[in-house]
């Protein structure tokens, strides 16, 4: 096994790959965490969308907090035309909300309301195969967890999810909620970060009376990476990181 | 799908729309959160009242913390004549308190004491249709939650509520309680903010020995928005935001 | 409905009414909260006593933390002769302690030991009618709550209590405990303040090695009010607020 | 009822009575609280011992944390000869420990191991009558509480205890534990201070690398009292308060 | 009972006895508490070892966190030859670990795996008698507690333990864990310190980037004692306290 | 027993052994703790790998958070060829993940999915014997704990584990999670550090907007050790400690 064999997966986030020696190590599951509105969904979808559009790596997006149609509309504000890439079989969106809330769905990929981990993984596996996906996004872990009705099993489920994603060889982004990162709580269940191979924190810092966004790579296995806080913005083209900017 | 297709809904709060590029993105559910007395009810009712009065967008107000008649009286101190707009079918108030506390109600729209999520949503749907409402206010989430007698289901219920409101196409404001925003707890259950598409925090800051009101947009999907803390006041005409003011 | 129709109820606390445009808005339930010894009982009884004595508004005092006779004796140290006003039917004290602790009572108004919300409210209603009371004091909410043997129902009970007091049209003061207001916990159950229409916080601030009393109006619906911290004292005539004083 | 009728009970603590207009108001239950080693037991026993010795007011000491014989020995280090006063029927010590720990006791007054509130109060009543006690000490509340095997009943028990002690007309001191007064937790169960009529906090403050003792009267009904922090010492004659000293 | 009758027990810790007027008051149970690695086991064993070696006071060591053989080996690094003193019947070590972890033991004194308080105390009593011990060490309370399978009984057990040790007349040291003394939590269960007659805290303070050890006597009944923080070291001869040193 | 008999085990971490008088005391179980990404797995595997490679001490690695194959690949980025040493019977990796997540495994050493402590220890014992291991790594304790389905037994299990590892005479490293060491929580369950004989904390400190790694030896029995915070790095050759560097 050679030392520098680590292949890189481009994130599709301008400025970000410079912080991690050119991209995510191949086959990595990355946890994107932060408080509400910090940009997790945008980061994750941008990773999927740009992968499909720029690097020809098809992507599956599992949306568990809003319906596929709502996500599409939202992402259109960044000029991202998910529908087109879906037609081209470069993107597949799995609607994990409609069934739970009891609304009919005309989506191609729909998760059932009553979910167990095995079925969930099997379904995802199928969709990944269907478009030969190289990337996968699951938004979000707490939305899986609350469906389990037994939160004590979360650690087990995350271990399972993480290992199987590794086995599938897709580069994955999972999102989770970090109610208060400044006080050391960087994930909803206090354990998501231990299971994932990479952890990217999106957060705010208050500067005078304004909140400023910053990004911090808390962990990224198989690679050297910066441990600085970098400013980023959510622009009308999506997330842009400023590797040379100042946070404070 | 074009990028700048986002339609705007005027908030009816002087000074506020400037912070979010002209108004709420259409079809958005916004969480208004803050500690007691911060102005949540006033913000929400002003949104409904001004919508009906100035922009000809009928509004439904679901009041779960005080009876319709008490709300009307209270809001009259701002010079808002809810009754007139009700007669004109521009406002409908759903009384969600009388039945719970065991008092008779002469209101037209009354929620039963024993509430389940499905009936609740169905009833709201009917009232929305009855006046062809374009706006909806629910004051407050904790008042729904305690009726559920199973608080563990809150996340599911909020997801359901949020999705169905999106489906109905009305612009909605939900309120929740934020016991201590300064310590990162910006909602009663620590999850309301993750489900909503927009989050507006109303809070106090202590300046010398006086509490000053400020407003912060923590999240607003589909739009660029300011992330500053803006001073606002509750005047005798309701809430006024000062986009150029200083909080500290 | 006219805008300036808000009638005022004089608090009977020297200096206080200036902070709220002349008095409590009529028909308001006010929560008086603070740590032990902050003056809640004194504030509440003074409101009742002065109402009856100065403004000819009979008052009911429901005492749930000490017996009527102990309260009378205590209040005599402020020169307040409750007994005289009781004889004149201007004050009625409901003894909510004797039965609970298993002591006989010679009081006219006595609550049973086993209390449920309906009976409690009905009894209070009767006493209010008996002396045609315009004011009501309940000292304290936690003392009701622990009798319920099901603290999860507190929110419901408070909503009920609050709505019915509004319906009865009496101006009410409820007290609750605030173990640590400086850390944002301004009530025992973290929700009393959301149900009440007004919230007055009595607290201490440490200045050098001395505790100083201050008062803050956290919320008062239907009225403009100061949001400053005002010094107050408990003198031998009861509570006196200093609207022009300095807390720090 | 006259305003200045408040009779005073001398505390027997040099320097203390000056802080409360000459002594505890008659018939008061005072909570003495503080962290371990702060001097609660010493304060309480000194109150009982000095009352009996100097003011001819017999006293009952209920010891629930150590056996009567261990307490006697300990207090002898302050030169207090409890045994002599016991022989003179001026002091009665109720041994509340021996039975619980399964040791035989040769004491005259012994509490049974299995305690319920009614028996406990009845027994105390009997001992009070036996020596016609005017003072009573119970050390400590948590030691009663853990015997109840149902800590949710503590509030009820404390209310009962407090009211019956008032009824008996003895001046009482109850002690409780305050794990961390600096963070607002001034009692073990967070409610003892609300039930008592007076609260005296004994605590430490760190000055350079040394802990200094101070005393603060947090509450004292029926009297004006200082709200300063006073230094005190535990000398070889017991507790001495320095009303003119500096804490910091 | 004379005032200066307090006999002293030498601690065997150089520098320590000066802080407490010459030694522990006879018959005292002292709690030694602190975070991991603070020196509790060393302090306790040194007290036992030096007592046996220098003052001819046999000692029993009950080891509940490691086996007797592991403790012996560890303590040999301080040059303490426990085995020799055991042969001379001046030290007896009770192995409280082997049975619990299911390993065979060749020790003379072995606790059974299934422990109840009565048997535990009876066994200790027997070993104390066997070597006519004057000192006793139990390392640690949490290791007893977790064997009880009912942590709610801890207070009762500690009271029992403490009283019976007093009755046996041995000078005892019990150890407990203090996860975070700087935030007021000086014991695992928040109550060990209230039951013990003396409390010695061993802790660290960060000075620049180095942790420094210090010792503080939080409580010591029947004696005057310093309340300063003293630096101490764990040297190759065991613990040494510097009564004239500076902590910061 | 001689005083300087302590044999040393080389850590294989450049710079580290200087801090502990030349290496870990023989037969020590060391807890390596820290937040996510702090380097625990790297530290532990480096200890095993370097032991086998440089000091001819075979090592067993029990991996409970990722599969053996994923660990191998990851560690290859440091140039460590685990496979080669496995072929040479100097390293054995026990795969504790595959069975749990339901994936087939071609590994030689595989733990079953349903684990109990006895079987777990027996299996490890066998593998240790199989390659005559002198070192052992278990990554991580929380991953054992969640399999137990009864977290209250953790203390007992850790005591068992620790004692048996001591008995086996292998030098062991166990890892655990420390969500927030800066606030005193240096382990997941708040007790791992009390059971282990040595505790090494890996953590971050924020310097300007960059996280810096540091290492602190919180406890190491049988040896003198530094108590400073040392900077360290994770380089492309693994962990390097800088004994003369500055953390702040
Ligand atoms: N079109 C847009 N232009 C600029 N900023 C936007 C746009 N759409 C969304 N945002 C920003 O992105 C935020 C939402 O990001 P999102 O990825 O949904 O966060 P999260 O998933 O962490 O809650 C909004 O609060 C807003 O600040
Ligand atoms: N007529 C009025 N004039 C000025 N301020 C008012 C008026 N009515 C209410 N307020 C202010 O509004 C506050 C209540 O706002 P509200 O919207 O009910 O808050 P919330 O719902 O967050 O508890 C009151 O505490 C008071 O400060
Ligand atoms: N006669 C008096 N003169 C001055 N101050 C008094 C008098 N009586 C009571 N106080 C003060 O009032 C406090 C008790 O106030 P109270 O209203 O009972 O507080 P709370 O109900 O918040 O516990 C006492 O602690 C004391 O400081
Ligand atoms: N004879 C004495 N001389 C001086 N100080 C003493 C003497 N006896 C006890 N003390 C002090 O009193 C403290 C114990 O006080 P105590 O009243 O038992 O406290 P608490 O009941 O709050 O735990 C001891 O820690 C010690 O500091
Ligand atoms: N031979 C020794 N020389 C110097 N220091 C030692 C020696 N042995 C142990 N120590 C120190 O003592 C600490 C362990 O003390 P210990 O009494 O076991 O603490 P605790 O019981 O509080 O966890 C070790 O972390 C180390 O710092
Ligand atoms: N090849 C590498 N070069 C430099 N740093 C690396 C390399 N591989 C991993 N790292 C660093 O090591 C960290 C992971 O360390 P790890 O031992 O897995 O931590 P833990 O087990 O505490 O979560 C990564 O976050 C990264 O910062
Ligand atoms: Mg999101
Ligand atoms: Mg409101
Ligand atoms: Mg009161
Ligand atoms: Mg005591
Ligand atoms: Mg120890
Ligand atoms: Mg790891």
PDB file of N, CA, C and O in Angstrom, chain F residues 3-34:
ATOM      1  N   UNK F   3      12.634  -0.082  44.727  1.00  0.00           N
ATOM      2  CA  UNK F   3      11.881   1.086  44.334  1.00  0.00           C
ATOM      3  C   UNK F   3      11.972   1.407  42.850  1.00  0.00           C
ATOM      4  O   UNK F   3      11.017   1.877  42.260  1.00  0.00           O
ATOM      5  N   UNK F   4      13.132   1.158  42.244  1.00  0.00           N
ATOM      6  CA  UNK F   4      13.280   1.590  40.852  1.00  0.00           C
ATOM      7  C   UNK F   4      13.098   0.465  39.855  1.00  0.00           C
ATOM      8  O   UNK F   4      13.617   0.477  38.760  1.00  0.00           O
ATOM      9  N   UNK F   5      12.310  -0.521  40.288  1.00  0.00           N
ATOM     10  CA  UNK F   5      12.105  -1.706  39.458  1.00  0.00           C
ATOM     11  C   UNK F   5      11.185  -1.469  38.262  1.00  0.00           C
ATOM     12  O   UNK F   5      10.971  -2.371  37.466  1.00  0.00           O
ATOM     13  N   UNK F   6      10.626  -0.257  38.137  1.00  0.00           N
ATOM     14  CA  UNK F   6       9.636  -0.020  37.073  1.00  0.00           C
ATOM     15  C   UNK F   6      10.232  -0.172  35.679  1.00  0.00           C
ATOM     16  O   UNK F   6      11.050   0.632  35.244  1.00  0.00           O
ATOM     17  N   UNK F   7       9.812  -1.237  34.955  1.00  0.00           N
ATOM     18  CA  UNK F   7      10.238  -1.393  33.564  1.00  0.00           C
ATOM     19  C   UNK F   7       9.433  -0.467  32.663  1.00  0.00           C
ATOM     20  O   UNK F   7       8.302  -0.126  32.967  1.00  0.00           O
ATOM     21  N   UNK F   8      10.049  -0.105  31.541  1.00  0.00           N
ATOM     22  CA  UNK F   8       9.398   0.865  30.661  1.00  0.00           C
ATOM     23  C   UNK F   8       8.997   0.250  29.329  1.00  0.00           C
ATOM     24  O   UNK F   8       9.730  -0.553  28.764  1.00  0.00           O
ATOM     25  N   UNK F   9       7.846   0.666  28.837  1.00  0.00           N
ATOM     26  CA  UNK F   9       7.369   0.259  27.524  1.00  0.00           C
ATOM     27  C   UNK F   9       7.425   1.482  26.619  1.00  0.00           C
ATOM     28  O   UNK F   9       6.791   2.493  26.904  1.00  0.00           O
ATOM     29  N   UNK F  10       8.180   1.369  25.544  1.00  0.00           N
ATOM     30  CA  UNK F  10       8.325   2.507  24.623  1.00  0.00           C
ATOM     31  C   UNK F  10       7.001   2.769  23.905  1.00  0.00           C
ATOM     32  O   UNK F  10       6.376   1.839  23.387  1.00  0.00           O
ATOM     33  N   UNK F  11       6.638   4.034  23.836  1.00  0.00           N
ATOM     34  CA  UNK F  11       5.336   4.339  23.233  1.00  0.00           C
ATOM     35  C   UNK F  11       5.348   4.303  21.718  1.00  0.00           C
ATOM     36  O   UNK F  11       4.316   4.088  21.087  1.00  0.00           O
ATOM     37  N   UNK F  12       6.513   4.540  21.137  1.00  0.00           N
ATOM     38  CA  UNK F  12       6.551   4.636  19.687  1.00  0.00           C
ATOM     39  C   UNK F  12       6.096   5.983  19.157  1.00  0.00           C
ATOM     40  O   UNK F  12       5.989   6.191  17.949  1.00  0.00           O
ATOM     41  N   UNK F  13       5.822   6.919  20.055  1.00  0.00           N
ATOM     42  CA  UNK F  13       5.426   8.278  19.664  1.00  0.00           C
ATOM     43  C   UNK F  13       6.637   9.188  19.882  1.00  0.00           C
ATOM     44  O   UNK F  13       6.984   9.451  21.050  1.00  0.00           O
ATOM     45  N   UNK F  14       7.239   9.691  18.839  1.00  0.00           N
ATOM     46  CA  UNK F  14       8.404  10.557  19.021  1.00  0.00           C
ATOM     47  C   UNK F  14       8.111  11.710  19.987  1.00  0.00           C
ATOM     48  O   UNK F  14       7.106  12.404  19.829  1.00  0.00           O
ATOM     49  N   UNK F  15       8.977  11.860  20.968  1.00  0.00           N
ATOM     50  CA  UNK F  15       8.835  12.957  21.907  1.00  0.00           C
ATOM     51  C   UNK F  15       8.051  12.611  23.158  1.00  0.00           C
ATOM     52  O   UNK F  15       8.161  13.285  24.179  1.00  0.00           O
ATOM     53  N   UNK F  16       7.264  11.574  23.090  1.00  0.00           N
ATOM     54  CA  UNK F  16       6.354  11.293  24.201  1.00  0.00           C
ATOM     55  C   UNK F  16       7.047  10.664  25.409  1.00  0.00           C
ATOM     56  O   UNK F  16       6.765  11.037  26.558  1.00  0.00           O
ATOM     57  N   UNK F  17       7.934   9.711  25.150  1.00  0.00           N
ATOM     58  CA  UNK F  17       8.512   8.966  26.278  1.00  0.00           C
ATOM     59  C   UNK F  17       9.322   9.851  27.219  1.00  0.00           C
ATOM     60  O   UNK F  17       9.449   9.544  28.416  1.00  0.00           O
ATOM     61  N   UNK F  18       9.836  10.943  26.665  1.00  0.00           N
ATOM     62  CA  UNK F  18      10.580  11.878  27.522  1.00  0.00           C
ATOM     63  C   UNK F  18       9.713  12.451  28.646  1.00  0.00           C
ATOM     64  O   UNK F  18      10.221  12.880  29.681  1.00  0.00           O
ATOM     65  N   UNK F  19       8.416  12.457  28.429  1.00  0.00           N
ATOM     66  CA  UNK F  19       7.522  13.088  29.415  1.00  0.00           C
ATOM     67  C   UNK F  19       7.201  12.156  30.572  1.00  0.00           C
ATOM     68  O   UNK F  19       6.646  12.575  31.589  1.00  0.00           O
ATOM     69  N   UNK F  20       7.516  10.876  30.400  1.00  0.00           N
ATOM     70  CA  UNK F  20       7.130   9.902  31.430  1.00  0.00           C
ATOM     71  C   UNK F  20       8.308   9.018  31.828  1.00  0.00           C
ATOM     72  O   UNK F  20       8.163   7.799  31.995  1.00  0.00           O
ATOM     73  N   UNK F  21       9.469   9.626  31.929  1.00  0.00           N
ATOM     74  CA  UNK F  21      10.662   8.922  32.393  1.00  0.00           C
ATOM     75  C   UNK F  21      11.037   7.710  31.553  1.00  0.00           C
ATOM     76  O   UNK F  21      11.458   6.688  32.072  1.00  0.00           O
ATOM     77  N   UNK F  22      10.799   7.832  30.257  1.00  0.00           N
ATOM     78  CA  UNK F  22      11.324   6.794  29.369  1.00  0.00           C
ATOM     79  C   UNK F  22      10.336   5.840  28.759  1.00  0.00           C
ATOM     80  O   UNK F  22      10.686   5.036  27.883  1.00  0.00           O
ATOM     81  N   UNK F  23       9.070   5.918  29.184  1.00  0.00           N
ATOM     82  CA  UNK F  23       8.069   5.040  28.597  1.00  0.00           C
ATOM     83  C   UNK F  23       6.978   4.714  29.611  1.00  0.00           C
ATOM     84  O   UNK F  23       7.089   5.064  30.788  1.00  0.00           O
ATOM     85  N   UNK F  24       5.927   4.069  29.122  1.00  0.00           N
ATOM     86  CA  UNK F  24       4.857   3.662  30.041  1.00  0.00           C
ATOM     87  C   UNK F  24       5.410   2.656  31.049  1.00  0.00           C
ATOM     88  O   UNK F  24       6.179   1.768  30.678  1.00  0.00           O
ATOM     89  N   UNK F  25       5.021   2.751  32.315  1.00  0.00           N
ATOM     90  CA  UNK F  25       5.363   1.681  33.256  1.00  0.00           C
ATOM     91  C   UNK F  25       4.794   0.359  32.722  1.00  0.00           C
ATOM     92  O   UNK F  25       3.689   0.345  32.173  1.00  0.00           O
ATOM     93  N   UNK F  26       5.536  -0.711  32.848  1.00  0.00           N
ATOM     94  CA  UNK F  26       5.085  -1.997  32.301  1.00  0.00           C
ATOM     95  C   UNK F  26       3.760  -2.425  32.927  1.00  0.00           C
ATOM     96  O   UNK F  26       3.532  -2.201  34.116  1.00  0.00           O
ATOM     97  N   UNK F  27       2.917  -3.033  32.120  1.00  0.00           N
ATOM     98  CA  UNK F  27       1.668  -3.552  32.659  1.00  0.00           C
ATOM     99  C   UNK F  27       0.648  -2.482  32.962  1.00  0.00           C
ATOM    100  O   UNK F  27      -0.238  -2.661  33.792  1.00  0.00           O
ATOM    101  N   UNK F  28       0.735  -1.374  32.275  1.00  0.00           N
ATOM    102  CA  UNK F  28      -0.187  -0.269  32.528  1.00  0.00           C
ATOM    103  C   UNK F  28      -1.304  -0.226  31.491  1.00  0.00           C
ATOM    104  O   UNK F  28      -1.068  -0.434  30.310  1.00  0.00           O
ATOM    105  N   UNK F  29      -2.486   0.065  31.934  1.00  0.00           N
ATOM    106  CA  UNK F  29      -3.580   0.352  31.019  1.00  0.00           C
ATOM    107  C   UNK F  29      -3.727   1.863  30.925  1.00  0.00           C
ATOM    108  O   UNK F  29      -3.946   2.528  31.938  1.00  0.00           O
ATOM    109  N   UNK F  30      -3.583   2.365  29.735  1.00  0.00           N
ATOM    110  CA  UNK F  30      -3.650   3.811  29.556  1.00  0.00           C
ATOM    111  C   UNK F  30      -4.911   4.173  28.791  1.00  0.00           C
ATOM    112  O   UNK F  30      -5.239   3.545  27.787  1.00  0.00           O
ATOM    113  N   UNK F  31      -5.599   5.165  29.293  1.00  0.00           N
ATOM    114  CA  UNK F  31      -6.763   5.698  28.608  1.00  0.00           C
ATOM    115  C   UNK F  31      -6.312   6.864  27.745  1.00  0.00           C
ATOM    116  O   UNK F  31      -5.716   7.817  28.249  1.00  0.00           O
ATOM    117  N   UNK F  32      -6.592   6.805  26.445  1.00  0.00           N
ATOM    118  CA  UNK F  32      -6.326   7.943  25.572  1.00  0.00           C
ATOM    119  C   UNK F  32      -7.679   8.561  25.255  1.00  0.00           C
ATOM    120  O   UNK F  32      -8.562   7.895  24.714  1.00  0.00           O
ATOM    121  N   UNK F  33      -7.821   9.813  25.616  1.00  0.00           N
ATOM    122  CA  UNK F  33      -9.136  10.439  25.508  1.00  0.00           C
ATOM    123  C   UNK F  33      -9.038  11.784  24.790  1.00  0.00           C
ATOM    124  O   UNK F  33      -7.968  12.403  24.752  1.00  0.00           O
ATOM    125  N   UNK F  34     -10.131  12.226  24.226  1.00  0.00           N
ATOM    126  CA  UNK F  34     -10.147  13.506  23.517  1.00  0.00           C
ATOM    127  C   UNK F  34     -11.381  13.613  22.649  1.00  0.00           C
ATOM    128  O   UNK F  34     -12.098  12.631  22.453  1.00  0.00           O
TER     129      UNK F  34
END
